XYZ file of C-alpha atoms in Angstrom:
563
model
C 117.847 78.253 99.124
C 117.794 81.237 101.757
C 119.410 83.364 99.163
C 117.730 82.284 96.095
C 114.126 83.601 97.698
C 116.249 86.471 98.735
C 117.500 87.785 95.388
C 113.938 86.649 93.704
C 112.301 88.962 96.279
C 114.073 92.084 95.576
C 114.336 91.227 92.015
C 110.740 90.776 92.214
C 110.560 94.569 93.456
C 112.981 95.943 91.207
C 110.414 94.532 88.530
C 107.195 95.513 89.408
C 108.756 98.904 89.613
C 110.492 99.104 86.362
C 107.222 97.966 84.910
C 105.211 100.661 86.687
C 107.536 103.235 85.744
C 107.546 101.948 82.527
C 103.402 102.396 82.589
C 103.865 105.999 83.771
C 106.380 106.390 80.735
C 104.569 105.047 77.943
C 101.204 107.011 79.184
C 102.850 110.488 79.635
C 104.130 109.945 75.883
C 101.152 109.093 74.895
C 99.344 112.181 76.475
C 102.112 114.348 75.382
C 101.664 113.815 71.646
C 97.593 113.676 72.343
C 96.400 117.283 72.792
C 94.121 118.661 70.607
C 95.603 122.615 70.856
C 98.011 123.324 67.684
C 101.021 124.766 69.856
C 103.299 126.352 67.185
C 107.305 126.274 67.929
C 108.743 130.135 67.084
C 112.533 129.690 66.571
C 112.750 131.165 63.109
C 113.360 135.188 62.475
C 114.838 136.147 65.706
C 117.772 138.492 66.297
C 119.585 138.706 69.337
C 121.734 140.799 71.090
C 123.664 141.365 74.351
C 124.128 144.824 76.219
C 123.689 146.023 72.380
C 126.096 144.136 70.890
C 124.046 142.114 68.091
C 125.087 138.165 67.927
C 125.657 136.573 64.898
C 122.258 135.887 62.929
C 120.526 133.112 60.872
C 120.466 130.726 63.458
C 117.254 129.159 65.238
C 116.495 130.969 68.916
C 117.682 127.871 70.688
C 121.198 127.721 69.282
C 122.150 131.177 70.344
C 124.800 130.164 73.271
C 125.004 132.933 75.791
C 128.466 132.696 77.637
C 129.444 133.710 80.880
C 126.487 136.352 81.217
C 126.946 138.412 84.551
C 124.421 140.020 86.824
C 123.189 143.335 85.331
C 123.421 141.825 81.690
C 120.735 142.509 79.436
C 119.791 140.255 76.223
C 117.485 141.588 73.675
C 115.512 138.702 71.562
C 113.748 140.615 68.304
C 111.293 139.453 65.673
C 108.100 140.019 63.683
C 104.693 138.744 64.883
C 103.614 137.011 62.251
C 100.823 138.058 60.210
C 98.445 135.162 60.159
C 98.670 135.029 63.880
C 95.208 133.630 65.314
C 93.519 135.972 68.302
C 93.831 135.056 71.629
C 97.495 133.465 71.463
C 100.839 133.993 74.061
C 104.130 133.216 73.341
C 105.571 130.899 76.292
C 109.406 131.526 77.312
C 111.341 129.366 80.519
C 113.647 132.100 81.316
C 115.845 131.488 84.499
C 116.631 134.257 87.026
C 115.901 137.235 84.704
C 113.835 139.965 84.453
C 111.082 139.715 81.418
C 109.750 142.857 79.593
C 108.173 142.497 76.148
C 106.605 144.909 73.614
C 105.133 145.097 70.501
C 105.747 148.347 68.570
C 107.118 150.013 71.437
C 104.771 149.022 73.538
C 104.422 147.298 76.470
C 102.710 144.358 76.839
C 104.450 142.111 79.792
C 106.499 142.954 81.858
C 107.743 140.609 85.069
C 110.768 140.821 87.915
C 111.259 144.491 88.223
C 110.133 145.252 91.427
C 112.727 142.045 93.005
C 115.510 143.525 90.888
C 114.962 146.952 92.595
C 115.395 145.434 96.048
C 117.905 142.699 94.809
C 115.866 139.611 95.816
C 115.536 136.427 94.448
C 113.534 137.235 90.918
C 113.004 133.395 90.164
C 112.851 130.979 86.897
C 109.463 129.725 85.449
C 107.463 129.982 82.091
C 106.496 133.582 80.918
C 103.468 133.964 78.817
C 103.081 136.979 77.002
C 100.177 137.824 75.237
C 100.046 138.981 71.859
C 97.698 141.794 71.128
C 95.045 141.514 68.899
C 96.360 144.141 66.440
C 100.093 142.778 66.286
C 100.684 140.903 63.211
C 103.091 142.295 61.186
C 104.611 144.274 64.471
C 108.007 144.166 65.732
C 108.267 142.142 68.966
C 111.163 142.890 71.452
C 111.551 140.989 74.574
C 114.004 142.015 76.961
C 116.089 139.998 79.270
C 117.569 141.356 82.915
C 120.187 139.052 84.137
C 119.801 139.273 88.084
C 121.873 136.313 88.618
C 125.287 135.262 87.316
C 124.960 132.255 84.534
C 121.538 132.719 84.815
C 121.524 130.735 81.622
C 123.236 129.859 78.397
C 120.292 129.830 75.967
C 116.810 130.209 75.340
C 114.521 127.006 74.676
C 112.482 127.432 71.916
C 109.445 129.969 72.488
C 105.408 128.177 72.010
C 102.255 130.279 70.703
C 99.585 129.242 71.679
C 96.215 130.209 73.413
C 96.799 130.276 77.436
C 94.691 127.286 77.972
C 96.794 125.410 75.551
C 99.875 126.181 77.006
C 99.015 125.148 80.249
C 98.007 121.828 79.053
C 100.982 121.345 76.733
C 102.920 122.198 79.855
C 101.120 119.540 81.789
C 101.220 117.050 79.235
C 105.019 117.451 78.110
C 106.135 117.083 82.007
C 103.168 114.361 82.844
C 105.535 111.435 84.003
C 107.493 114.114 86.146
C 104.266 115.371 87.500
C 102.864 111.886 88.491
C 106.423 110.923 89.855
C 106.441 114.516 91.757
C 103.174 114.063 93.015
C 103.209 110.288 94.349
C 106.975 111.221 96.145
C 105.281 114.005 97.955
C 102.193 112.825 98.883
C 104.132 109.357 100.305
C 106.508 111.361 102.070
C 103.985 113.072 103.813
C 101.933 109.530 105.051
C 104.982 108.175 105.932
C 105.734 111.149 108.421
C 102.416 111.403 109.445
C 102.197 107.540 110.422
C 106.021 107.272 111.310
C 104.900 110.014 113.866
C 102.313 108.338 115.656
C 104.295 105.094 115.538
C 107.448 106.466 117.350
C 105.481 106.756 120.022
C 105.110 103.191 120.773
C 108.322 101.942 119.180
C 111.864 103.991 118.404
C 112.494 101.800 115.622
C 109.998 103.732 113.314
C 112.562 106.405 113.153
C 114.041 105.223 109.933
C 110.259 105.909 108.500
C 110.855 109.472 109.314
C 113.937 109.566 107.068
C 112.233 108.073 104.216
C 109.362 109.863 104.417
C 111.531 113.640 104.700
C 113.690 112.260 101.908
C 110.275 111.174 99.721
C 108.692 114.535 100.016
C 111.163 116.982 99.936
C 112.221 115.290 96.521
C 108.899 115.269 95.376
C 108.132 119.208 96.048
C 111.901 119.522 94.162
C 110.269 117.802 91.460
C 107.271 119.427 91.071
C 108.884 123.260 91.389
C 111.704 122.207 88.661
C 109.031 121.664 86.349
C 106.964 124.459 87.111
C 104.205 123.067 88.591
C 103.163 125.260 90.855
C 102.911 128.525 88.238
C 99.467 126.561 87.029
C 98.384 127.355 90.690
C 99.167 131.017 90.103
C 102.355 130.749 92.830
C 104.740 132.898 91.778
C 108.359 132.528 89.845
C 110.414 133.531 93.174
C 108.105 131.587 95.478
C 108.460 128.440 93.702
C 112.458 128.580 92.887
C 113.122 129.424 96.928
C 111.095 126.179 97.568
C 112.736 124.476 94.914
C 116.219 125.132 95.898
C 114.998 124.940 100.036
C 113.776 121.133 98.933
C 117.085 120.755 97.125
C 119.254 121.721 99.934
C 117.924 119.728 102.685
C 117.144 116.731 100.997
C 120.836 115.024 101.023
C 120.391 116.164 104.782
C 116.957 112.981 105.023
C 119.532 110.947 102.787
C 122.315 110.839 104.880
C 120.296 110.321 107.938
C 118.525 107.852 106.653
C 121.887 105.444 105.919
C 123.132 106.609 108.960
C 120.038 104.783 110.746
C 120.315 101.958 108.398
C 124.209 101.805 109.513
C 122.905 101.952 113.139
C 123.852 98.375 113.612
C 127.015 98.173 111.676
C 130.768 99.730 112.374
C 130.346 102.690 114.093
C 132.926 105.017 112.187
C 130.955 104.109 109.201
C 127.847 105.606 110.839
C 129.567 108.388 112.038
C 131.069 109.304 108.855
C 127.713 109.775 107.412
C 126.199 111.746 110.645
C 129.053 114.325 109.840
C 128.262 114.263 106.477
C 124.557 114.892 107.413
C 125.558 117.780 109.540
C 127.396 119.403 106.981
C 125.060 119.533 104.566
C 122.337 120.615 107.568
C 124.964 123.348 108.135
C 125.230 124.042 104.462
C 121.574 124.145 103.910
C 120.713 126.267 106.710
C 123.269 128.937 106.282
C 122.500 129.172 102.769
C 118.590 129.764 104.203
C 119.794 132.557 106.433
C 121.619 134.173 103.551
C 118.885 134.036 101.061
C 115.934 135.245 103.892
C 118.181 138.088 104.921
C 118.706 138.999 101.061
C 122.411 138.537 101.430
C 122.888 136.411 99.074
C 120.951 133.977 96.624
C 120.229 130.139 96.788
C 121.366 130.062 92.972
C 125.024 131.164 94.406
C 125.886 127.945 96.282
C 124.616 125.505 93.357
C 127.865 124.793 92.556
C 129.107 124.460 96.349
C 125.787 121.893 96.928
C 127.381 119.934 93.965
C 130.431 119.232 95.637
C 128.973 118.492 99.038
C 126.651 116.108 97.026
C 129.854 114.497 95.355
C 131.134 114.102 98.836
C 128.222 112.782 100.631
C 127.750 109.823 97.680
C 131.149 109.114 98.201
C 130.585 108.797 101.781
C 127.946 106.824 101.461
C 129.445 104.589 98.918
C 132.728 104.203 101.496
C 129.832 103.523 104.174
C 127.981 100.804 102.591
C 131.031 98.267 101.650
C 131.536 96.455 104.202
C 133.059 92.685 104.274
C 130.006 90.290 105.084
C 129.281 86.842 103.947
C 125.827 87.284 104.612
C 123.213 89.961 103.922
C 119.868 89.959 104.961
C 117.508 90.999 102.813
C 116.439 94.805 103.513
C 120.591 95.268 103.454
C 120.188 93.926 99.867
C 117.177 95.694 98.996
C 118.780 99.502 100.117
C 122.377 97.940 98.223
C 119.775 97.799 95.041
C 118.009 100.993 95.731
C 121.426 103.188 96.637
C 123.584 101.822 93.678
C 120.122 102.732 91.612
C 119.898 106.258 93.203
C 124.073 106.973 93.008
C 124.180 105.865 89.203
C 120.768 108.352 88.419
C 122.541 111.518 90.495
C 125.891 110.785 88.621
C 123.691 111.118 85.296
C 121.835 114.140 86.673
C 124.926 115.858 87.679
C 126.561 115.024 83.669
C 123.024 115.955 82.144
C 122.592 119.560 84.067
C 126.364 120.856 82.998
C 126.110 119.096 79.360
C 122.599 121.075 78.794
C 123.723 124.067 80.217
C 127.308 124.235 78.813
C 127.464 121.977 75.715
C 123.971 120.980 74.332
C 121.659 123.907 75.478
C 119.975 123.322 72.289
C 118.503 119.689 73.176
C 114.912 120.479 74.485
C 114.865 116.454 76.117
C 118.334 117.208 78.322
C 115.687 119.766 80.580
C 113.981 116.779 81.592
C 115.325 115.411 84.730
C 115.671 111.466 85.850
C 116.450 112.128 89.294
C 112.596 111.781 90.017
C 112.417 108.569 88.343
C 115.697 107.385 90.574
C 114.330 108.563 93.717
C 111.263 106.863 93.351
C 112.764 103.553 92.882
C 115.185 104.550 95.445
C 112.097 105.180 98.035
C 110.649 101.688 96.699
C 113.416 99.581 97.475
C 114.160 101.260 100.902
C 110.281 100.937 101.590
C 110.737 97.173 100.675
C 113.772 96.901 102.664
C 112.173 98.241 105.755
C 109.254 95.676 105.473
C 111.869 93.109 105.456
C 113.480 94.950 108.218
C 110.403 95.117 110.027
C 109.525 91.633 109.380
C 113.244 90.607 110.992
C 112.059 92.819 113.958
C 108.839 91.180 115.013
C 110.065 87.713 113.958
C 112.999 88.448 116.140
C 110.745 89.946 119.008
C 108.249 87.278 119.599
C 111.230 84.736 119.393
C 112.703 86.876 122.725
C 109.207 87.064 123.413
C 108.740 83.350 123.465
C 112.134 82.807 125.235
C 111.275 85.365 127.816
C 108.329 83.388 128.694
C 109.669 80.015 128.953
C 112.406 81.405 131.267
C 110.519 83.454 133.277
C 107.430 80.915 133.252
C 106.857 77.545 135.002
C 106.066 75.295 132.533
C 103.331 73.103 134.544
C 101.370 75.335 136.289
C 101.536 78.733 134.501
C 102.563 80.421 137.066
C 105.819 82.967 137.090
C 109.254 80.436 138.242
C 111.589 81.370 140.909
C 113.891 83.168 138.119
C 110.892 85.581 137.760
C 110.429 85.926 141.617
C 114.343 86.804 142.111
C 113.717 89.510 139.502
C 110.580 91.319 141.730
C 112.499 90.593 144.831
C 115.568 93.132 143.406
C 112.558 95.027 142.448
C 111.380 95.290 145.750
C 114.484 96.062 147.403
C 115.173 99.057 145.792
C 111.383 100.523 146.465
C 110.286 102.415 149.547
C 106.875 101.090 149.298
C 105.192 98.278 151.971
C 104.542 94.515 150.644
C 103.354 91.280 152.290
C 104.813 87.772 151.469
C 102.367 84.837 151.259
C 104.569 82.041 151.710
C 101.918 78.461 150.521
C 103.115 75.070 151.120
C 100.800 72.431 149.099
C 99.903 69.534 151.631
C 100.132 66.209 150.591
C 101.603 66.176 147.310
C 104.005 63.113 148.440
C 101.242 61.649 149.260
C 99.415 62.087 146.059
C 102.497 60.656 143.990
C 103.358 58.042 145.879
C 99.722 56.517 146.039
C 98.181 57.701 142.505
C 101.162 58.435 140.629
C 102.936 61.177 139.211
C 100.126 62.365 136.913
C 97.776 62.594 139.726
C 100.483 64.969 141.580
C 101.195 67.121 138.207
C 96.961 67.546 138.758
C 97.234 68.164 141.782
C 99.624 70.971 141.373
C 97.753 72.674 138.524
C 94.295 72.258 140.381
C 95.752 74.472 143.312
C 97.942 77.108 140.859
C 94.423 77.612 139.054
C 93.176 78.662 142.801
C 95.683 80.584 143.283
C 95.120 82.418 140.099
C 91.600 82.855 140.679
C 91.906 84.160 143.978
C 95.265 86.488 143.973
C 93.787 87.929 139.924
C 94.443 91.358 140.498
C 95.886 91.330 144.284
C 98.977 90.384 143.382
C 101.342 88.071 141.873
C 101.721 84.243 142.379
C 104.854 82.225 141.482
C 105.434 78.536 141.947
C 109.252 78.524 143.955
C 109.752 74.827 143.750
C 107.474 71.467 143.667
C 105.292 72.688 146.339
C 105.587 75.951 147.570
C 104.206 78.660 146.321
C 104.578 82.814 146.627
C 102.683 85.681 146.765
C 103.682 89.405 146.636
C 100.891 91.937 147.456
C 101.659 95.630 147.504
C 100.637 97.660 150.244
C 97.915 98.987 148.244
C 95.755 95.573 148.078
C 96.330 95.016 152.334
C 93.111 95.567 153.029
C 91.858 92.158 150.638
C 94.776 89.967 152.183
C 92.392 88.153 154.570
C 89.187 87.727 151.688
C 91.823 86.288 149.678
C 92.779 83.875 152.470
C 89.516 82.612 153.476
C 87.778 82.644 149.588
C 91.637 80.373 149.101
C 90.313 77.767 151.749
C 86.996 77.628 150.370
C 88.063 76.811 147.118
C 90.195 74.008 148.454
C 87.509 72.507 149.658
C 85.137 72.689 147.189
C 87.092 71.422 144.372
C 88.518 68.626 146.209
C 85.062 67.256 146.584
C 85.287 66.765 142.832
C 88.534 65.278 142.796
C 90.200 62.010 143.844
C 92.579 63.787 146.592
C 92.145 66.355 148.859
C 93.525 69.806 147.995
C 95.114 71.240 151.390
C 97.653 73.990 152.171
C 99.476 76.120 154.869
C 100.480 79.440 154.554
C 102.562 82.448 156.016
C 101.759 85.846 155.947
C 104.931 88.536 156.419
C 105.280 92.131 155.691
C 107.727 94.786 155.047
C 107.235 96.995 157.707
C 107.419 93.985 160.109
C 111.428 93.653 159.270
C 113.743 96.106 160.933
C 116.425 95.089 158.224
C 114.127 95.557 155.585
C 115.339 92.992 152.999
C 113.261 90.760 151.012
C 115.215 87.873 152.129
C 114.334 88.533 155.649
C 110.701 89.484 155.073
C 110.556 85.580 153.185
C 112.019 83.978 155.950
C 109.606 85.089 158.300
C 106.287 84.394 155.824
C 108.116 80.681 155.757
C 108.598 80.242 159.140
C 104.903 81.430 159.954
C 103.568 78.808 157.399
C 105.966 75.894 159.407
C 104.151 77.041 162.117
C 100.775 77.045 160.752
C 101.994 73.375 159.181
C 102.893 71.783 162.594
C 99.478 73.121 164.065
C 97.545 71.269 161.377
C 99.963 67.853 161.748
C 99.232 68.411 165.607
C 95.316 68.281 165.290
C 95.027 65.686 162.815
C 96.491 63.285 165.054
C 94.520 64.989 167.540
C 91.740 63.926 165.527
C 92.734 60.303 164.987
């Protein structure tokens, strides 16, 4: 039955969000086919050539296949504007780590990259819009490509003309479902840190929120610069690809720490073979950070090392999350969902990139990326997981809570038990600070039982551990020790109320026996610390107990006196 709710629980959340993905999916198609702009595709009429050599012609610009181009490669892409061309229209290129210069009859007209080539920094990929001049139809159009990075590409997706405006929004449109995706994984991540931070505070165990929340936005800001985003927010091409590949890079680094606190519990190698894991890839990501801040080198360099360390770390974490167990609670099962989910969307990520960019650079759709999609469900299922985590946690607390209580707690009165007293005493014994000892014996509780019964003695006993409570509330503690004697510890702070405490104690008695069929009556002992040359709780308890004997015989003494 246990695992029945289980399975429909995370099946549950595997549904709701395969459904709200599916939402986001239908409504970004819809938008994507719903603008109102005419954006016109240009592949037709183009020649192209590389460092002068002219490639074979006829085809459409996207099937050109550019092969092992090399830093300081240049590729010329010529046609004619056409003649009917409205006013106001750009042509829109995504070229990748290149230098961009177009002109129109000689002329130029755009130009982008040329002072980072100079220097030899990071130039960037993004969308280039060139605008067409007024004047040009009928012109000769030559844009011209400076490779500043080796396989900065292998072809040229198919150019759009349109007016800026429409661009943008075809842009927006095209890449909607990425862009809502990008957008919810960074703006979660960032909640999740901000609340995981304040949380820490008062509990460790809101460390794993940390992870999730790194993981969550970091892939979300990936997101976002792959696609562009942030050129609508006039950011430019090389500030957006360093973020983009400084998002990439540390990400697997909130990954792997992330199972590594989830394997907190589990075999320790396991953990530990993810922590190293994790600090490669921090190493990796950082050095590659120096390299590319220093202009050394280029984050586009170590792609193809950050593939292999990704490889590795999925295998790691695959080796780290079988494990023999009959039973698995359900966060376990939730992350099992949301890492197979996650492992299975990077393996297709990994075969999509190299088949666009080696195979089918042709296919506009193999530019769109599902890792978003994956991490998103990924995030969703851990997020579940950790609410059933959490759950376990606070179920599990207020059972040790509960437990606590009843063995540190006497059951009758209320009052802390002699198991709770031992634990002050070692307390105490290890402190350098004074404390008193009011050692209470209840008078007459044989009495009590033996003429009214045991219920009248259980009253009796409650009666005077309320008293005690009311009197000793915020002077110190009370515990019952056994059936009637009582203890209380003052610190040497609260000396100066010992004897109001006393005498308000006595009062009491009195007046709430007059309202009761037996007479509430005690004696009592008062020892302190400093009073014991051996200095041991035991010691300073034997001589409070011996001082209430005394003060016990007195009162036997002058009630027969009395009679």
């Amino acid at each position: 039955m246990k695992k029945s709710r289980i399975k429909s629980a995370i099946m549950g959340a595997v549904c709701f969000c395969l459904v709200a993905l599916s939402v986001m999916a239908i409504l970004g198609f819809l938008l994507k086919y719903q603008s109102n702009t005419k954006r016109m595709e240009w592949n037709d009429g183009w020649s192209v050539s590389v460092n002068g050599g002219e490639l074979q012609s006829g085809k459409e610009l996207p099937d050109y296949k550019f092969a092992n181009l090399c830093k300081g490669d240049t590729v010329e892409l010529v046609n004619v504007v056409p003649e009917d061309i409205p006013r106001g229209q750009t042509v829109s290129f995504l070229i990748h780590l290149s230098t961009v210069e177009a002109f129109v009859d000689d002329e130029l007209v755009y130009s982008y990259g040329l002072e980072y080539a100079k220097k030899d920094q990071l130039v960037g990929s993004g969308y280039h819009y060139i605008s067409i001049p007024e004047d040009a139809g009928g012109k000769e159009i030559v844009i011209r490509i400076g490779i500043c990075e080796d396989n900065a590409f292998t072809n040229v997706l198919s150019p759009y003309m349109d007016d800026i405006q429409g661009q943008f929004e075809n842009m927006a449109k095209f890449n909607m479902l990425g862009i809502g995706v990008g957008s919810f994984l960074s703006i979660l991540g960032i909640v999740l840190m901000l609340i995981s931070g304040v949380a820490i505070c008062y509990n460790s165990d809101f460390t794993r929120l940390i992870y999730i929340g790194a993981f969550s936005f970091l892939m979300g800001l990936w997101t976002l610069c792959s696609l562009k985003v942030l050129q609508i927010f006039n950011i430019n091409m090389a500030t957006n690809t360093v973020t983009e590949y400084l998002a990439l890079y540390f990400a697997p680094v909130a990954f792997c720490l992330l199972i590594a606190d989830v394997r907190k519990d589990g075999t320790p190698w396991r953990r530990q073979m993810v922590l190293g894991v994790a600090l490669l890839l921090f190493l990796f990501a950082v050095v590659t950070t120096v390299l590319q801040i220093t202009n050394l080198a280029h984050y586009p360099e170590f792609l193809g090392y950050f593939h292999v360390f990704g490889a590795i770390s999925l295998l790691v974490v695959i080796i780290s999350s079988v494990e023999k167990k009959r039973k698995v609670d359900r966060s376990t099962m939730a992350m099992y969902v949301g890492i197979c989910f996650w492992i299975l969307t990077v393996l297709w990520e990994l075969l999509r990139f190299n088949i666009q960019k080696y195979i089918l650079q042709e296919n506009e759709w193999l530019n769109v990326s599902v890792l978003p999609v994956g991490t998103m469900i990924f995030i969703i299922c851990v997020l579940v997981g950790y609410i059933f985590h959490l759950y376990a946690f606070m179920v599990d607390s207020a059972e040790r809570e509960w437990l606590t209580e009843r063995a540190y707690k006497d059951e009758l009165c209320g009052l802390a038990n002699r198991t709770k007293c031992n634990e002050v005493f070692d307390q105490l014994n290890v402190q350098d600070k004074d404390y008193a000892f009011i050692n209470i014996d209840l008078n007459g509780l044989k009495s009590v039982n033996d003429s009214q019964g045991h219920l009248a003695g259980d009253r009796l006993l409650k009666e005077y551990a309320q008293i005690l409570q009311d009197v000793f509330h915020g002077i110190g503690q009370v515990f019952r020790i056994s059936g009637d004697e009582f203890l209380v510890i003052i610190l040497e702070e609260q000396f100066p109320y010992i004897d109001q405490c006393l005498n308000r104690m006595v009062k009491l008695e009195k007046r709430r026996s007059a309202d009761l069929p037996f007479v509430i009556d005690s004696s009592y002992g008062v020892a302190k610390h400093s009073e014991c040359m051996e200095g041991m709780t035991e010691r300073v308890y034997t001589l409070a107990d011996q001082r209430m004997y005394e003060m016990k015989t007195k009162k036997k003494i002058n009630r027969r006196l009395r009679k």
